XYZ file of C-alpha atoms in Angstrom:
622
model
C 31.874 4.697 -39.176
C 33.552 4.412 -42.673
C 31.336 3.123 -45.387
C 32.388 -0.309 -46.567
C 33.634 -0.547 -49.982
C 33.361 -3.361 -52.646
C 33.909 -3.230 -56.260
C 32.080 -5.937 -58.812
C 34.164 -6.363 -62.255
C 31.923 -7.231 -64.484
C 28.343 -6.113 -64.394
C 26.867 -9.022 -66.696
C 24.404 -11.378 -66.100
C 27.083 -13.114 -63.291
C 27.896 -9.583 -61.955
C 24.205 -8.791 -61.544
C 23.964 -12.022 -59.871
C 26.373 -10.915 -57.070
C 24.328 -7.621 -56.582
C 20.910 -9.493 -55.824
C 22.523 -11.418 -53.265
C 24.729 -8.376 -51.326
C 21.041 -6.653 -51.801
C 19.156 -9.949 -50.443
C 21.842 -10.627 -47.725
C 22.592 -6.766 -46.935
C 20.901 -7.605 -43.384
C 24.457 -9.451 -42.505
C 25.940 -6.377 -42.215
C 26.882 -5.124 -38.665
C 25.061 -3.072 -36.808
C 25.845 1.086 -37.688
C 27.933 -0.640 -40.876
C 27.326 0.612 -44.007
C 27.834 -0.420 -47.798
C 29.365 0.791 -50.999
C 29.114 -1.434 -53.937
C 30.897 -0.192 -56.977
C 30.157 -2.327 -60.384
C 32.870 -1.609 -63.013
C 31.562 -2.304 -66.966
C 31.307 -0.205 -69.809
C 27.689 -1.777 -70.509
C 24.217 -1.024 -69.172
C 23.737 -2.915 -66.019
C 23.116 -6.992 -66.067
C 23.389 -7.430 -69.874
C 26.787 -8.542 -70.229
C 27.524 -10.370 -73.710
C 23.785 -9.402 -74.101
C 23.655 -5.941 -75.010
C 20.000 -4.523 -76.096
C 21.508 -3.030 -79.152
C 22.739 -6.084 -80.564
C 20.496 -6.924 -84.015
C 16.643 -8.676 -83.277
C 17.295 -11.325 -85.559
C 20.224 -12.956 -82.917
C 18.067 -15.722 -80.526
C 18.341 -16.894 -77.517
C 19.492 -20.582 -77.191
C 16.698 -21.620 -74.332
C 13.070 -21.841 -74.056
C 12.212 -18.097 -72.975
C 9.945 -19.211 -70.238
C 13.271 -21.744 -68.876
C 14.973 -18.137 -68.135
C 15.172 -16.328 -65.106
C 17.461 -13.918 -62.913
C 14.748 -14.455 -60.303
C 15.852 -18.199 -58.771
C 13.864 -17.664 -55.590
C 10.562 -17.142 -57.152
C 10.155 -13.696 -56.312
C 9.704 -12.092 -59.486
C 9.074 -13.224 -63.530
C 11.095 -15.538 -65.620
C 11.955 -13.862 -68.885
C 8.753 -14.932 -70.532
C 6.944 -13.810 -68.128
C 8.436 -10.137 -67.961
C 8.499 -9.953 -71.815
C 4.201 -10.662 -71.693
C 4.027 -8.147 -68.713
C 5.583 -5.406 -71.152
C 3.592 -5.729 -73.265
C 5.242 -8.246 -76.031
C 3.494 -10.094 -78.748
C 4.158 -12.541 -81.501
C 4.019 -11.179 -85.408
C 5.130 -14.206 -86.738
C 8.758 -14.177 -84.912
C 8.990 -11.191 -84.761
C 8.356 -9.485 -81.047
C 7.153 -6.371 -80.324
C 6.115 -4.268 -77.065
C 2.384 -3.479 -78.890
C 0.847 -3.822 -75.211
C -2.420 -4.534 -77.144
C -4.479 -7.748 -78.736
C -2.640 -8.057 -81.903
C -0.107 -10.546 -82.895
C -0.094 -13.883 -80.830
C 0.731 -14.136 -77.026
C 4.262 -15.457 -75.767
C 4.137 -19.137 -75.883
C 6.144 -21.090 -73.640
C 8.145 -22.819 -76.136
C 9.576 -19.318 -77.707
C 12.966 -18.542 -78.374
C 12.976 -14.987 -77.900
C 15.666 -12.399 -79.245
C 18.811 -11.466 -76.944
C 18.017 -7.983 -77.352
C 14.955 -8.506 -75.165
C 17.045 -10.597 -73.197
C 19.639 -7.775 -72.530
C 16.389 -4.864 -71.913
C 15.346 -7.553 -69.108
C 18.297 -8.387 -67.722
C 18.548 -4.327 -67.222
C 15.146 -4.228 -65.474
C 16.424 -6.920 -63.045
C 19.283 -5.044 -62.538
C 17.149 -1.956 -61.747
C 15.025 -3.876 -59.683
C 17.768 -4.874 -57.812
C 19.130 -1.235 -57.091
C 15.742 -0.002 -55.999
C 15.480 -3.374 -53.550
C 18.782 -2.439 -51.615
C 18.398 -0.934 -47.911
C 19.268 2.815 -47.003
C 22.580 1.830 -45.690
C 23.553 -0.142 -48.958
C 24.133 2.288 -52.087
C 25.482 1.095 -55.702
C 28.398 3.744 -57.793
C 27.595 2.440 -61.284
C 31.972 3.551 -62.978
C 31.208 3.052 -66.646
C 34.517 2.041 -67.512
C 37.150 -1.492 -67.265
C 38.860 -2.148 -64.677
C 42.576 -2.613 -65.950
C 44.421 -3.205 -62.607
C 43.862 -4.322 -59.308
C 46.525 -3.679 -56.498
C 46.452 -5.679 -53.608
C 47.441 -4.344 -49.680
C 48.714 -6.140 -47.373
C 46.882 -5.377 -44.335
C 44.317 -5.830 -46.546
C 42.191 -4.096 -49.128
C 42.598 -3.667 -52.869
C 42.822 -0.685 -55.100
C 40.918 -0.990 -58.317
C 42.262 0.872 -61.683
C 40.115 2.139 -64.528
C 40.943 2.327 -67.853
C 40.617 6.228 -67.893
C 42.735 6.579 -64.918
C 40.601 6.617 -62.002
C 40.781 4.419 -58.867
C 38.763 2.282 -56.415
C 39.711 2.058 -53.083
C 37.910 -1.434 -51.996
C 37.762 -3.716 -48.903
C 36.269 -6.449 -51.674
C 36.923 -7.413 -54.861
C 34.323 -9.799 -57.158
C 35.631 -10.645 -60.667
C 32.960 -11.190 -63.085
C 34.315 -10.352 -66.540
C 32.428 -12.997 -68.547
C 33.661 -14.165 -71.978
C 37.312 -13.228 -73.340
C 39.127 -12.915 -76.450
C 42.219 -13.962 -77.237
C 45.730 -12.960 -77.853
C 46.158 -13.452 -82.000
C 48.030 -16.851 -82.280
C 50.851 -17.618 -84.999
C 47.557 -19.124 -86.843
C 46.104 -15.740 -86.887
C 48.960 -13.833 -87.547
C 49.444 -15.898 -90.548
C 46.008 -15.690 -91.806
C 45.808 -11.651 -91.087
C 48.926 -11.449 -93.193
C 47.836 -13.032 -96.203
C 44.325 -11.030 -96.109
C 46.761 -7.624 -95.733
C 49.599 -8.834 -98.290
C 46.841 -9.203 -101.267
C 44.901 -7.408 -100.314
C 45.593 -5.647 -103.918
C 44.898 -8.367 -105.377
C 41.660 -9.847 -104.201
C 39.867 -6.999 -102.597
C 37.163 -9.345 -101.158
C 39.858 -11.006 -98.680
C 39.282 -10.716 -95.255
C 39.872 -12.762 -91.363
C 37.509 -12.735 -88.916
C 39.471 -14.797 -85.535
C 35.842 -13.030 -83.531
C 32.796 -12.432 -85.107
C 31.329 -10.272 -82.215
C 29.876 -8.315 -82.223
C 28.743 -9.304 -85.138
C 29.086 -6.156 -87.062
C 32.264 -6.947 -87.394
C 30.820 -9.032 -90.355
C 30.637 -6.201 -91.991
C 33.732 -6.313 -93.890
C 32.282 -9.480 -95.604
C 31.297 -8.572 -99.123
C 28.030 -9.324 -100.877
C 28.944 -11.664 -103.720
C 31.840 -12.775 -102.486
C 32.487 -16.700 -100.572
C 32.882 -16.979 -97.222
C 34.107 -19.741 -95.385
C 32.732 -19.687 -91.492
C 34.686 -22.545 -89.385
C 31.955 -23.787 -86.992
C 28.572 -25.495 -86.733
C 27.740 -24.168 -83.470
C 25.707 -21.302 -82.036
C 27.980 -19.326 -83.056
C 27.932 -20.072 -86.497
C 24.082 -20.151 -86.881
C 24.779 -15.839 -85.475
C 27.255 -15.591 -88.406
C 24.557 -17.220 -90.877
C 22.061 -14.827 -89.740
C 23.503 -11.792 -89.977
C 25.058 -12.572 -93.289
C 21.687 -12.964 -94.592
C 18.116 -11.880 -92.720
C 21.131 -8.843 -91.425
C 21.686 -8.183 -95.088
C 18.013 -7.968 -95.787
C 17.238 -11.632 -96.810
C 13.908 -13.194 -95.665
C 12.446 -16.545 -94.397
C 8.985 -17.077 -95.114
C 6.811 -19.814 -93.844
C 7.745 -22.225 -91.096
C 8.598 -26.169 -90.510
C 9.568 -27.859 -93.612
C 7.932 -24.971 -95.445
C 10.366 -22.580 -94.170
C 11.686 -21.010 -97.886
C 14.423 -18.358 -98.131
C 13.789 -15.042 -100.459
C 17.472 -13.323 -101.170
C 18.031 -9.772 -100.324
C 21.018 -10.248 -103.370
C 23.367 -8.474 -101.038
C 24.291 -11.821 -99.051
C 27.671 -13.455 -100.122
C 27.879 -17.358 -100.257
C 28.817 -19.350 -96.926
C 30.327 -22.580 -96.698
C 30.661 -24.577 -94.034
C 33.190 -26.466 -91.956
C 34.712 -27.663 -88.873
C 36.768 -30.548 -87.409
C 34.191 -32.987 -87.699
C 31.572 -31.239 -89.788
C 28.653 -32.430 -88.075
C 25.767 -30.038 -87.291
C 24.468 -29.262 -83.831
C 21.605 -31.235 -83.025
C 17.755 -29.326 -82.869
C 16.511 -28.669 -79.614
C 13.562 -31.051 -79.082
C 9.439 -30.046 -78.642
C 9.813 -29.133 -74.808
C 6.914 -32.202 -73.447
C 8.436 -31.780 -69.499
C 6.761 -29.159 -68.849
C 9.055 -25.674 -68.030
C 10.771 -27.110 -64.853
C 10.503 -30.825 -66.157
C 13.857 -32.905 -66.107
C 14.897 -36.033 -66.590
C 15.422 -37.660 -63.138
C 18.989 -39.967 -62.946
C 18.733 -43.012 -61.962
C 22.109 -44.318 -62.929
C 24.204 -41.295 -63.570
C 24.054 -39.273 -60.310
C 25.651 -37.398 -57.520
C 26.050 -40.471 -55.069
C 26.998 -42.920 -57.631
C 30.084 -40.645 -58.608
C 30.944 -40.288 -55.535
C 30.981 -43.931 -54.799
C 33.403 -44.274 -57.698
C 35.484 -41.694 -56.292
C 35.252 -43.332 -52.924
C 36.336 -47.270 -55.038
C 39.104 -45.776 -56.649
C 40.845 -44.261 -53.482
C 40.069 -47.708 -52.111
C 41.201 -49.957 -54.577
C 43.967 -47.361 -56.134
C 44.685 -45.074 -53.545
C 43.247 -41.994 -56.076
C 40.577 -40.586 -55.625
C 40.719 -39.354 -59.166
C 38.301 -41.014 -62.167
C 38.847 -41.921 -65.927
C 36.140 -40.328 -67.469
C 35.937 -42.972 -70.667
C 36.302 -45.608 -68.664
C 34.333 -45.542 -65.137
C 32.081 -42.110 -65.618
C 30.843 -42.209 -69.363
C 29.160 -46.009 -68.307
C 26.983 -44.478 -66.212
C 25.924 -41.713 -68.550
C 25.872 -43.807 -71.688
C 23.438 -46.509 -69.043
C 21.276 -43.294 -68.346
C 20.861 -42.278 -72.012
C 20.415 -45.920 -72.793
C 17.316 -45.846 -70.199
C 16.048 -42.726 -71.383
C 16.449 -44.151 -74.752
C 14.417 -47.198 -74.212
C 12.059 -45.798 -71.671
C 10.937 -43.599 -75.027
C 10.711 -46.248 -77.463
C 8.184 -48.406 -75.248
C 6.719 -45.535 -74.390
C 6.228 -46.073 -70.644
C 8.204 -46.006 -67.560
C 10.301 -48.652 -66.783
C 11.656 -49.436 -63.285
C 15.656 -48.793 -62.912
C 16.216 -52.298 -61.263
C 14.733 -54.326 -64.483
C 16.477 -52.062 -66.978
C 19.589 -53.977 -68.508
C 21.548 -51.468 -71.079
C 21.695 -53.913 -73.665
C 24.220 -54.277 -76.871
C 20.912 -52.635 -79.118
C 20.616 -49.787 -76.777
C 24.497 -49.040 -76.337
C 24.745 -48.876 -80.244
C 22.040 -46.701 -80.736
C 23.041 -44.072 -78.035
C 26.560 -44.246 -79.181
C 25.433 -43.843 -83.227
C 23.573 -40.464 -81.605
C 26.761 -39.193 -79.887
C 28.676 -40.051 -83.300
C 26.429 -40.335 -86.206
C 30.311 -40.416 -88.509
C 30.787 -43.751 -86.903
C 34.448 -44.309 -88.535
C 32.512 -43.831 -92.023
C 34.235 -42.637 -94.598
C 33.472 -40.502 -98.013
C 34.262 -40.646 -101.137
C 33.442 -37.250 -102.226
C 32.281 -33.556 -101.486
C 29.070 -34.702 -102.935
C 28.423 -37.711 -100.913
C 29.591 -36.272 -97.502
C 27.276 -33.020 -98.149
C 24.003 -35.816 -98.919
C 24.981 -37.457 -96.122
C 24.927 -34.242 -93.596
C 21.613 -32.953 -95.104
C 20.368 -36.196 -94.530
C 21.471 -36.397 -90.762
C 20.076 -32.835 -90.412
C 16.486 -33.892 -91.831
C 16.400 -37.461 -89.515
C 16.884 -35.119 -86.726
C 14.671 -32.439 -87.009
C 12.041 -35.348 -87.479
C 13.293 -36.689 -84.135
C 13.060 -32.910 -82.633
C 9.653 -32.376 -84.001
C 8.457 -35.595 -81.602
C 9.588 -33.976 -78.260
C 12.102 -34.699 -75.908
C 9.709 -37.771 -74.436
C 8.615 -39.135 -77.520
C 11.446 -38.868 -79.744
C 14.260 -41.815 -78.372
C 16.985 -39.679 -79.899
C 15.584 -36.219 -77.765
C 15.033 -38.506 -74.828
C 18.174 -39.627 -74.854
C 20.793 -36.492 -75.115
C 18.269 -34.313 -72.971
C 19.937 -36.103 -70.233
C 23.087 -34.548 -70.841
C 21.726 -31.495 -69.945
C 19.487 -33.101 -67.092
C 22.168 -34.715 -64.812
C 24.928 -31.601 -65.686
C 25.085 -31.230 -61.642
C 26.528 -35.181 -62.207
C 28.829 -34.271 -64.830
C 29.954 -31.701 -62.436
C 30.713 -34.084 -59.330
C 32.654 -35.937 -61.845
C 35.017 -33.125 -63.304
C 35.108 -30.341 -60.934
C 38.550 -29.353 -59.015
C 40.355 -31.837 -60.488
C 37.715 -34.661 -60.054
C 39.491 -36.691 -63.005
C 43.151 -37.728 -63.688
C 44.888 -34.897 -65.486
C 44.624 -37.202 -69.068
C 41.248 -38.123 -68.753
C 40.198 -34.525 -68.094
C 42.494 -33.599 -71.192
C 40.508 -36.344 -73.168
C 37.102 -35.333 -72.263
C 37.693 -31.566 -72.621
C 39.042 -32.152 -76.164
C 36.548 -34.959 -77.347
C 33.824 -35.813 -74.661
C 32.575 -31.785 -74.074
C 32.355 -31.057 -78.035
C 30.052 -34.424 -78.444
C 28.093 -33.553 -75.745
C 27.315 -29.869 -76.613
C 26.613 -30.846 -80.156
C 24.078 -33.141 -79.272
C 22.017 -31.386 -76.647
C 22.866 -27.896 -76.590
C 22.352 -27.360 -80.081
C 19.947 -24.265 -81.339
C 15.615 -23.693 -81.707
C 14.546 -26.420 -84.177
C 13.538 -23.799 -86.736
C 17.146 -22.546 -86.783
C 17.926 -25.930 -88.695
C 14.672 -25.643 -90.820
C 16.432 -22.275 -91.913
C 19.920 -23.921 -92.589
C 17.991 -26.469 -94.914
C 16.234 -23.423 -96.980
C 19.279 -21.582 -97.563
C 21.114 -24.690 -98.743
C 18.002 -25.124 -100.942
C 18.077 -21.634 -102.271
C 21.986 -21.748 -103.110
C 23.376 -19.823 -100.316
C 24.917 -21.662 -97.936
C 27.026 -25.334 -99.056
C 29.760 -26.945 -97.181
C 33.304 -26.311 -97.814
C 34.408 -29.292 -96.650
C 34.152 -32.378 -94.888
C 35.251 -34.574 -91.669
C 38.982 -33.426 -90.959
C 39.351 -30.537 -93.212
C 42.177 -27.786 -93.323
C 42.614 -23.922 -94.198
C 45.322 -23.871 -96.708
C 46.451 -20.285 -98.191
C 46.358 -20.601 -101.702
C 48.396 -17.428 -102.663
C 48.504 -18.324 -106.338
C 44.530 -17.124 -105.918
C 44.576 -15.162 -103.596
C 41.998 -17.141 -101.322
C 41.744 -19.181 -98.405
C 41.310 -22.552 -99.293
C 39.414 -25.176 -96.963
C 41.201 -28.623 -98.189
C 39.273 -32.542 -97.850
C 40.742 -35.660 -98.039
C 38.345 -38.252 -99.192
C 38.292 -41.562 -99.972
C 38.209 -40.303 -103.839
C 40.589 -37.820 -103.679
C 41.691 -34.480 -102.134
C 39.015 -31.857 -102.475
C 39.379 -27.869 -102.415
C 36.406 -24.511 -102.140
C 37.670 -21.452 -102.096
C 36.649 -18.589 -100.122
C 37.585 -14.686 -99.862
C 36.369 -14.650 -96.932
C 37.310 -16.919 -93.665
C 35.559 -16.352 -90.029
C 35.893 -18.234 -86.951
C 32.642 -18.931 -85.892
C 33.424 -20.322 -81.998
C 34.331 -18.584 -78.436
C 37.481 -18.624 -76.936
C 38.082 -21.144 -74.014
C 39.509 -19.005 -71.168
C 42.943 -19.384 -70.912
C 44.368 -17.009 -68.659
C 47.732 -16.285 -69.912
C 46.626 -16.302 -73.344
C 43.570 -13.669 -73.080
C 44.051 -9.951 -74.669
C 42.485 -8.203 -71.648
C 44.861 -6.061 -69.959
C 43.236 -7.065 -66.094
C 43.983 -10.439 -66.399
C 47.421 -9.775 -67.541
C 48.207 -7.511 -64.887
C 46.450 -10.096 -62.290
C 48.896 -12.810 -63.269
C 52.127 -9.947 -63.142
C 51.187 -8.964 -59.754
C 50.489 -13.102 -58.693
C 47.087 -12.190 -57.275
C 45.309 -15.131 -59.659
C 46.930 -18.565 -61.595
C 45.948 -20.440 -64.500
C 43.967 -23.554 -63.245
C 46.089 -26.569 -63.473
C 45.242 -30.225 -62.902
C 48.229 -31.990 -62.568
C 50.321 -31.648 -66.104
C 46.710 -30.549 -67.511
C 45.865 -26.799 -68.020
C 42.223 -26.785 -68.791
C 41.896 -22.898 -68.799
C 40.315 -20.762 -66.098
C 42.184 -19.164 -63.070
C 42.532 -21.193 -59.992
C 39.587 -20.686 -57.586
C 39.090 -22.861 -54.184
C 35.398 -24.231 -53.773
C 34.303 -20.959 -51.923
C 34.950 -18.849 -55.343
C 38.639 -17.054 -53.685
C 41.296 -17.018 -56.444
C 44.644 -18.830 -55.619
C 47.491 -16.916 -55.440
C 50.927 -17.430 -57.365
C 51.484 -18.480 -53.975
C 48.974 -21.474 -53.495
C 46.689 -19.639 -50.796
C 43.157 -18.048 -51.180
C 43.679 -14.407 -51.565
C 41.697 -13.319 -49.082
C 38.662 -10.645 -49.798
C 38.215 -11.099 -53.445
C 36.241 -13.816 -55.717
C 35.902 -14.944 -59.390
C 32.801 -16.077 -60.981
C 31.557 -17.350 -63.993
C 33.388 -17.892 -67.660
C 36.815 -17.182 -65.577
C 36.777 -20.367 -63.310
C 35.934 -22.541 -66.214
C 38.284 -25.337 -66.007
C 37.836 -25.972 -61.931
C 34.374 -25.344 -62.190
C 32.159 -26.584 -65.482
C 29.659 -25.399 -67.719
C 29.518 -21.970 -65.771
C 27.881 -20.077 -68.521
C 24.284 -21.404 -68.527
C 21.747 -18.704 -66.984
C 19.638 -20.095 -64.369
C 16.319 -22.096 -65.031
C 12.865 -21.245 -63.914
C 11.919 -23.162 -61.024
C 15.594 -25.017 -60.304
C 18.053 -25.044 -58.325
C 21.090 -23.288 -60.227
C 24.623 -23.551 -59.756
C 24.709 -20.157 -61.361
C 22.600 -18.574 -57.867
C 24.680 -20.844 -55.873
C 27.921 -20.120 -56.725
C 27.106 -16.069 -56.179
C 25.321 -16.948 -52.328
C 28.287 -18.433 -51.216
C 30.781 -15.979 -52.456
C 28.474 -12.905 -50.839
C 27.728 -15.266 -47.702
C 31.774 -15.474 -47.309
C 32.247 -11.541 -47.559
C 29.464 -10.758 -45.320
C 31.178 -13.750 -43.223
C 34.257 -11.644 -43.232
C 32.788 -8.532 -42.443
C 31.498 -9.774 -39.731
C 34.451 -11.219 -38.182
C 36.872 -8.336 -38.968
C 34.450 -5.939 -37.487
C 34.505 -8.279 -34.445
C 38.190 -7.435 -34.201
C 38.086 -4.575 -34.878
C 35.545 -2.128 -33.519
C 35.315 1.098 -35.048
C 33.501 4.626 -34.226
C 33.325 6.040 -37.456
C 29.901 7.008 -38.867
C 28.659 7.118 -42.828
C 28.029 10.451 -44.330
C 24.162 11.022 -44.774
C 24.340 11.250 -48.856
C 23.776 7.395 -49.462
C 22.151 8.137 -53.019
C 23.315 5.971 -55.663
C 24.835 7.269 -59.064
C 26.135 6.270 -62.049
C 29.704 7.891 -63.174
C 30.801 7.969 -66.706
C-alpha cells in the first residue's frame, strides 16, 4: 500500500505544533496505512521567528515558566527544560554551567529567545523520535514557492530550488510576513539612495529583522525608530548592549555604561505612549483572572439579543462588547484596591471606577502639549507611575489588576471578533484603535526592560523625537528624515540619519512579498479574509482551519494556521501557557483530527492493496 504523503509549510513553533499532534494521533491511521510527513522551512525544526542564532541579549516577552510546547502535561515547560540542561542565572545572563554557580531559574524569568529557539528544537526532536514505525518525517530545507492543486485530489508542492512534493495534504504554517515596499517606502528608500552623497549616515529600515539588519546604522549618528512596542525595545537593544553598551545594577538602580559605538535613538509613534511593564506575576504560573462579566456566554447572549431585536447577529464592539470588558477591568480594578474579593452580584461599576480604567487604557486623555519638553516630562513620568504599579503585582497593583484581564478573558475577546463576529465597521474600529490600546497596556515587555529605557534616557542616549500625532517629513535641504510635532506652542522638528520601523506587518495577503502566497491567490486556492466591506488581513479559513477558495468552498485536504488566519481568527501568535487550555493546541488537534478524519473515509472508499517499502527512516534533505 502507497505511503501517505503530507507536506507542513512552515516548520515554526505552529508547524511543530501540527507534527505533535499527526505523531500523538498517528493511531487514526488505517490499518496497513502508512505516513509521510514532509516539513518544508529553511530553519532548524520548531524555531520559527526564533532562531538559536539570533543575539542573547533579545528576550522573551512571557514569564519562562508560562511557556510550553507540551499542553498535555507530558513533558517540561520552557523553564523547566532550560533548569534540566543545565541553565543558571549570572546576573541575566544564562548559561548551560550544569553546576552550583550562578542562581537557579526563577519562575518569574524572562529568558532569551535563543534558548527559546534551542528548546523549541528539542521538542521538535522529541517529537520525531515519539512517532510510530509506520509514520516517518522528510525534513526539505528549503520554501515552498508553489502549490498546485489536482482535481481528483492531491497537491503538488514546489521548492524554491526546483524540487517537488507530491502530497495527499497540505498544512500552511508560514508564520510572520513581510511586506511588499509601499509608495511610503519607496519614497523613503529613494531619498536615503539619492543623498546618499551627501549624508553618508542616511539609511531606511521598513524591517528590522533580523536585527542585523541594524547594522547599517552608524555609531554617532541619530536614529529615529517609529514604535514603542516589542519591537522597538529589540531595536533599542541591539543598538546598544549589541554594540557593546552595558546595564549595570537592577530596579531603579539599573545605570547604563556606553560602549561609544551606539548612535542616538529617538522615539516615536502615532500616539507616543510606551507599552505598559508586565506586572510581579502574584497568580501563581497557571493563575488567571476568572470573568465574571466579560465571558463566553454573556457574548453569546448579545449575539443571540441582537439577532432578536435586529435580526444580526453581528455586535458593535464600542458599544455592546467593550461594557462588559471595561465592567470586568472595573471589578478587577476595585477588587485590588480593597484588597479582598468582592462578590459579582454587589459589584456596581461606578462613575470612579469607569474613569480610572478608562485613564489606564488612555493615560493622553484629549491632553494636549505645549512643547517637546513638556510632552517628554510627561511620558517619563507615565513610565515611572507604572513601573511603581508593576513592581506591586498584578493583584496588588489596581492598574496590573486591571489590564491583566485583557489577557485573561482573550478566549472572550475571541467569541466576540472571530469569523466576522462584529459588523464590518466596528471590526474596522477596533482593529485600528481598540487592538493597539489593548496590546499596549497588557502585553507590554519584562518590567526591567522599562527600568533600562529610563537609564538610557538618563545617560543621553535615547530621547523622543516627537510627540502624540507626529509625521516623517524628508527634509532634503539636510539631508535627513525629519519626525515633525504639532504642539500647542508651535510646530516642533529632530532630525535623524537614520529612520527604522520598529513594528510587524499585519498579514495582508495580497500585499505580502512571499512568492507562495502570491502564487496561492493566482491559482485561487486561498482569499484574503473579508468581513463584509472590511478586509482585516489573513486568508479566509472556515472554523475547521480549510482555506476558502476564490470560489467560496473549503479546499478540501489542506489547512492554514497561525499568523496567516489572523483576521478570522485573533491573537493567533501567542505560544501556549503552562497548565491551560490553548487555542494555539486546539486549533492544530482539529486540523490533524480532520485529515486523519479524511483518511479514514477516503480509504473507506477506496480500498487499496498496495504495501509501504520497508526503509521508513527519517531524513533531512538539504
Amino acid at each position: 500500500m502507497t505511503a501517505l504523503k503530507v507536506s507542513v509549510v512552515g516548520v515554526g513553533p505552529r508547524g511543530l505544533s501540527i507534527l505533535q499532534r499527526i505523531s500523538e494521533l498517528a493511531e487514526r491511521l488505517p490499518a496497513g496505512r502508512t505516513l509521510d510527513v514532509h516539513l518544508i522551512d529553511p530553519g532548524d525544526g520548531g524555531q520559527g521567528a526564533h532562531p538559536a542564532g539570533q543575539p542573547a541579549h533579545l528576550l522573551t516577552n512571557t514569564v519562562a515558566s508560562q511557556v510550553t510546547m507540551l499542553t498535555d502535561g507530558a513533558g517540561p515547560s520552557f523553564t523547566e527544560w532550560a533548569a534540566t540542561a543545565g541553565y543558571r542565572d549570572f546576573g541575566g545572563v544564562f548559561l548551560p554551567t550544569g553546576g552550583d554557580a550562578g542562581d537557579p531559574l526563577g519562575e518569574h524569568a524572562y529568558l532569551p529567545r535563543q534558548l527559546l529557539g534551542t528548546y523549541l528544537s528539542w521538542v521538535f526532536d522529541r517529537a520525531v523520535r515519539s512517532l510510530p514505525s509506520h509514520v516517518r518525517v522528510v525534513h526539505h530545507r528549503d520554501r515552498a514557492v508553489d502549490i498546485e492543486a489536482h482535481g481528483d485530489g492531491g497537491f503538488t508542492v514546489h521548492l524554491a530550488k526546483g524540487y517537488v512534493v507530491p502530497s495527499d495534504y497540505v498544512f500552511l504554517a508560514t508564520g510572520h510576513c513581510e511586506r511588499i515596499p509601499t509608495a511610503e517606502d519607496r519614497a523613503f528608500e529613494e531619498f536615503a539612495h539619492e543623498n546618499a552623497d551627501r549624508n553618508p549616515w542616511l539609511v531606511y529600515c521598513s524591517n528590522p529583522y533580523p536585527v542585523g539588519r541594524l547594522g547599517e546604522v552608524a555609531p554617532g549618528s541619530t536614529v529615529a525608530v517609529q514604535g514603542f512596542g516589542l519591537t522597538a525595545h529589540d531595536v533599542i537593544s541591539e543598538l546598544t548592549v549589541g554594540r557593546g553598551g552595558e546595564f549595570h545594577g537592577s530596579g531603579w538602580d539599573t545605570a547604563y555604561r556606553p560602549s561609544g559605538r551606539e548612535p542616538r535613538i529617538q522615539l516615536f509613534s502615532r500616539q507616543c505612549l510606551p507599552f505598559s511593564a508586565r506586572g510581579v506575576n502574584q497568580k501563581g504560573i497557571t493563575g488567571q483572572h476568572q470573568p465574571r462579566f466579560f465571558t463566553k456566554e454573556a457574548v453569546r447572549a448579545l449575539r443571540e439579543q441582537a439577532a432578536l431585536h435586529r435580526g444580526d447577529p453581528h455586535l458593535d464592539f464600542a458599544e455592546e462588547v467593550l461594557p462588559l470588558l471595561l465592567t470586568e477591568m472595573g471589578y478587577a480594578y476595585r477588587a485590588a484596591v480593597e484588597q479582598r474579593p468582592l462578590a459579582p452580584e454587589e459589584y456596581e461599576f461606578t462613575a470612579d471606577d469607569r474613569r480610572a480604567v478608562e485613564e489606564i487604557v488612555d493615560p493622553l486623555g484629549g491632553r494636549s502639549f505645549a512643547s517637546q519638553d513638556e510632552f517628554t516630562k510627561f511620558f517619563v513620568e507615565h513610565v515611572v507611575g507604572d513601573l511603581e504599579q508593576a513592581e506591586l503585582g498584578n493583584r496588588t497593583s489596581p492598574v496590573k489588576a486591571a489590564t491583566d484581564v485583557i489577557r485573561d478573558t482573550r478566549a472572550s475577546l475571541r467569541e466576540a471578533v472571530e469569523f466576522a463576529g462584529l459588523t464590518p465597521e466596528s471590526h474596522r474600529t477596533f482593529n485600528s484603535t481598540c487592538v493597539g490600546a489593548m496590546n499596549r497596556v497588557s502585553f507590554g515587555p519584562p518590567r526591567h526592560r522599562n527600568h533600562q529605557l529610563l537609564a538610557l534616557i538618563g545617560a543621553g542616549i535615547v530621547d523622543l523625537a516627537g510627540g502624540p500625532g507626529s509625521t516623517v517629513v524628508l527634509d532634503r535641504d539636510e539631508a535627513r528624515f525629519a519626525i515633525r510635532t504639532e504642539y500647542t506652542g508651535g510646530t516642533e522638528i529632530r532630525h535623524a540619519d537614520a529612520l527604522v520601523i520598529a513594528r510587524l506587518d499585519a498579514f495582508h495577503p495580497e500585499r505580502d512579498r512571499s512568492p507562495l502566497i502570491r502564487n496561492l491567490l493566482a491559482r485561487g486556492l486561498v482569499r484574503p479574509y473579508a468581513n463584509g466591506t472590511f478586509q482585516p488581513g489573513g486568508i479566509d479559513v472556515d472554523e475547521q482551519g480549510r482555506p476558502v477558495t476564490a470560489a467560496g468552498g473549503p479546499l478540501r485536504g489542506a489547512w492554514a494556521v497561525g499568523y496567516l488566519v489572523e483576521g478570522p481568527r485573533f491573537y493567533t501568535h501567542a505560544l501556549p501557557r503552562h497548565g491551560l487550555t490553548s487555542q494555539f493546541a486546539v486549533d492544530a488537534d482539529t486540523s490533524v483530527r480532520d485529515m486523519f478524519a479524511d483518511i479514514r473515509h477516503r480509504d473507506d472508499l477506496v480500498q487499496e492493496d498496495n504495501h509501504a517499502g520497508t526503509d521508513r527512516t527519517s531524513v533531512s534533505v538539504p
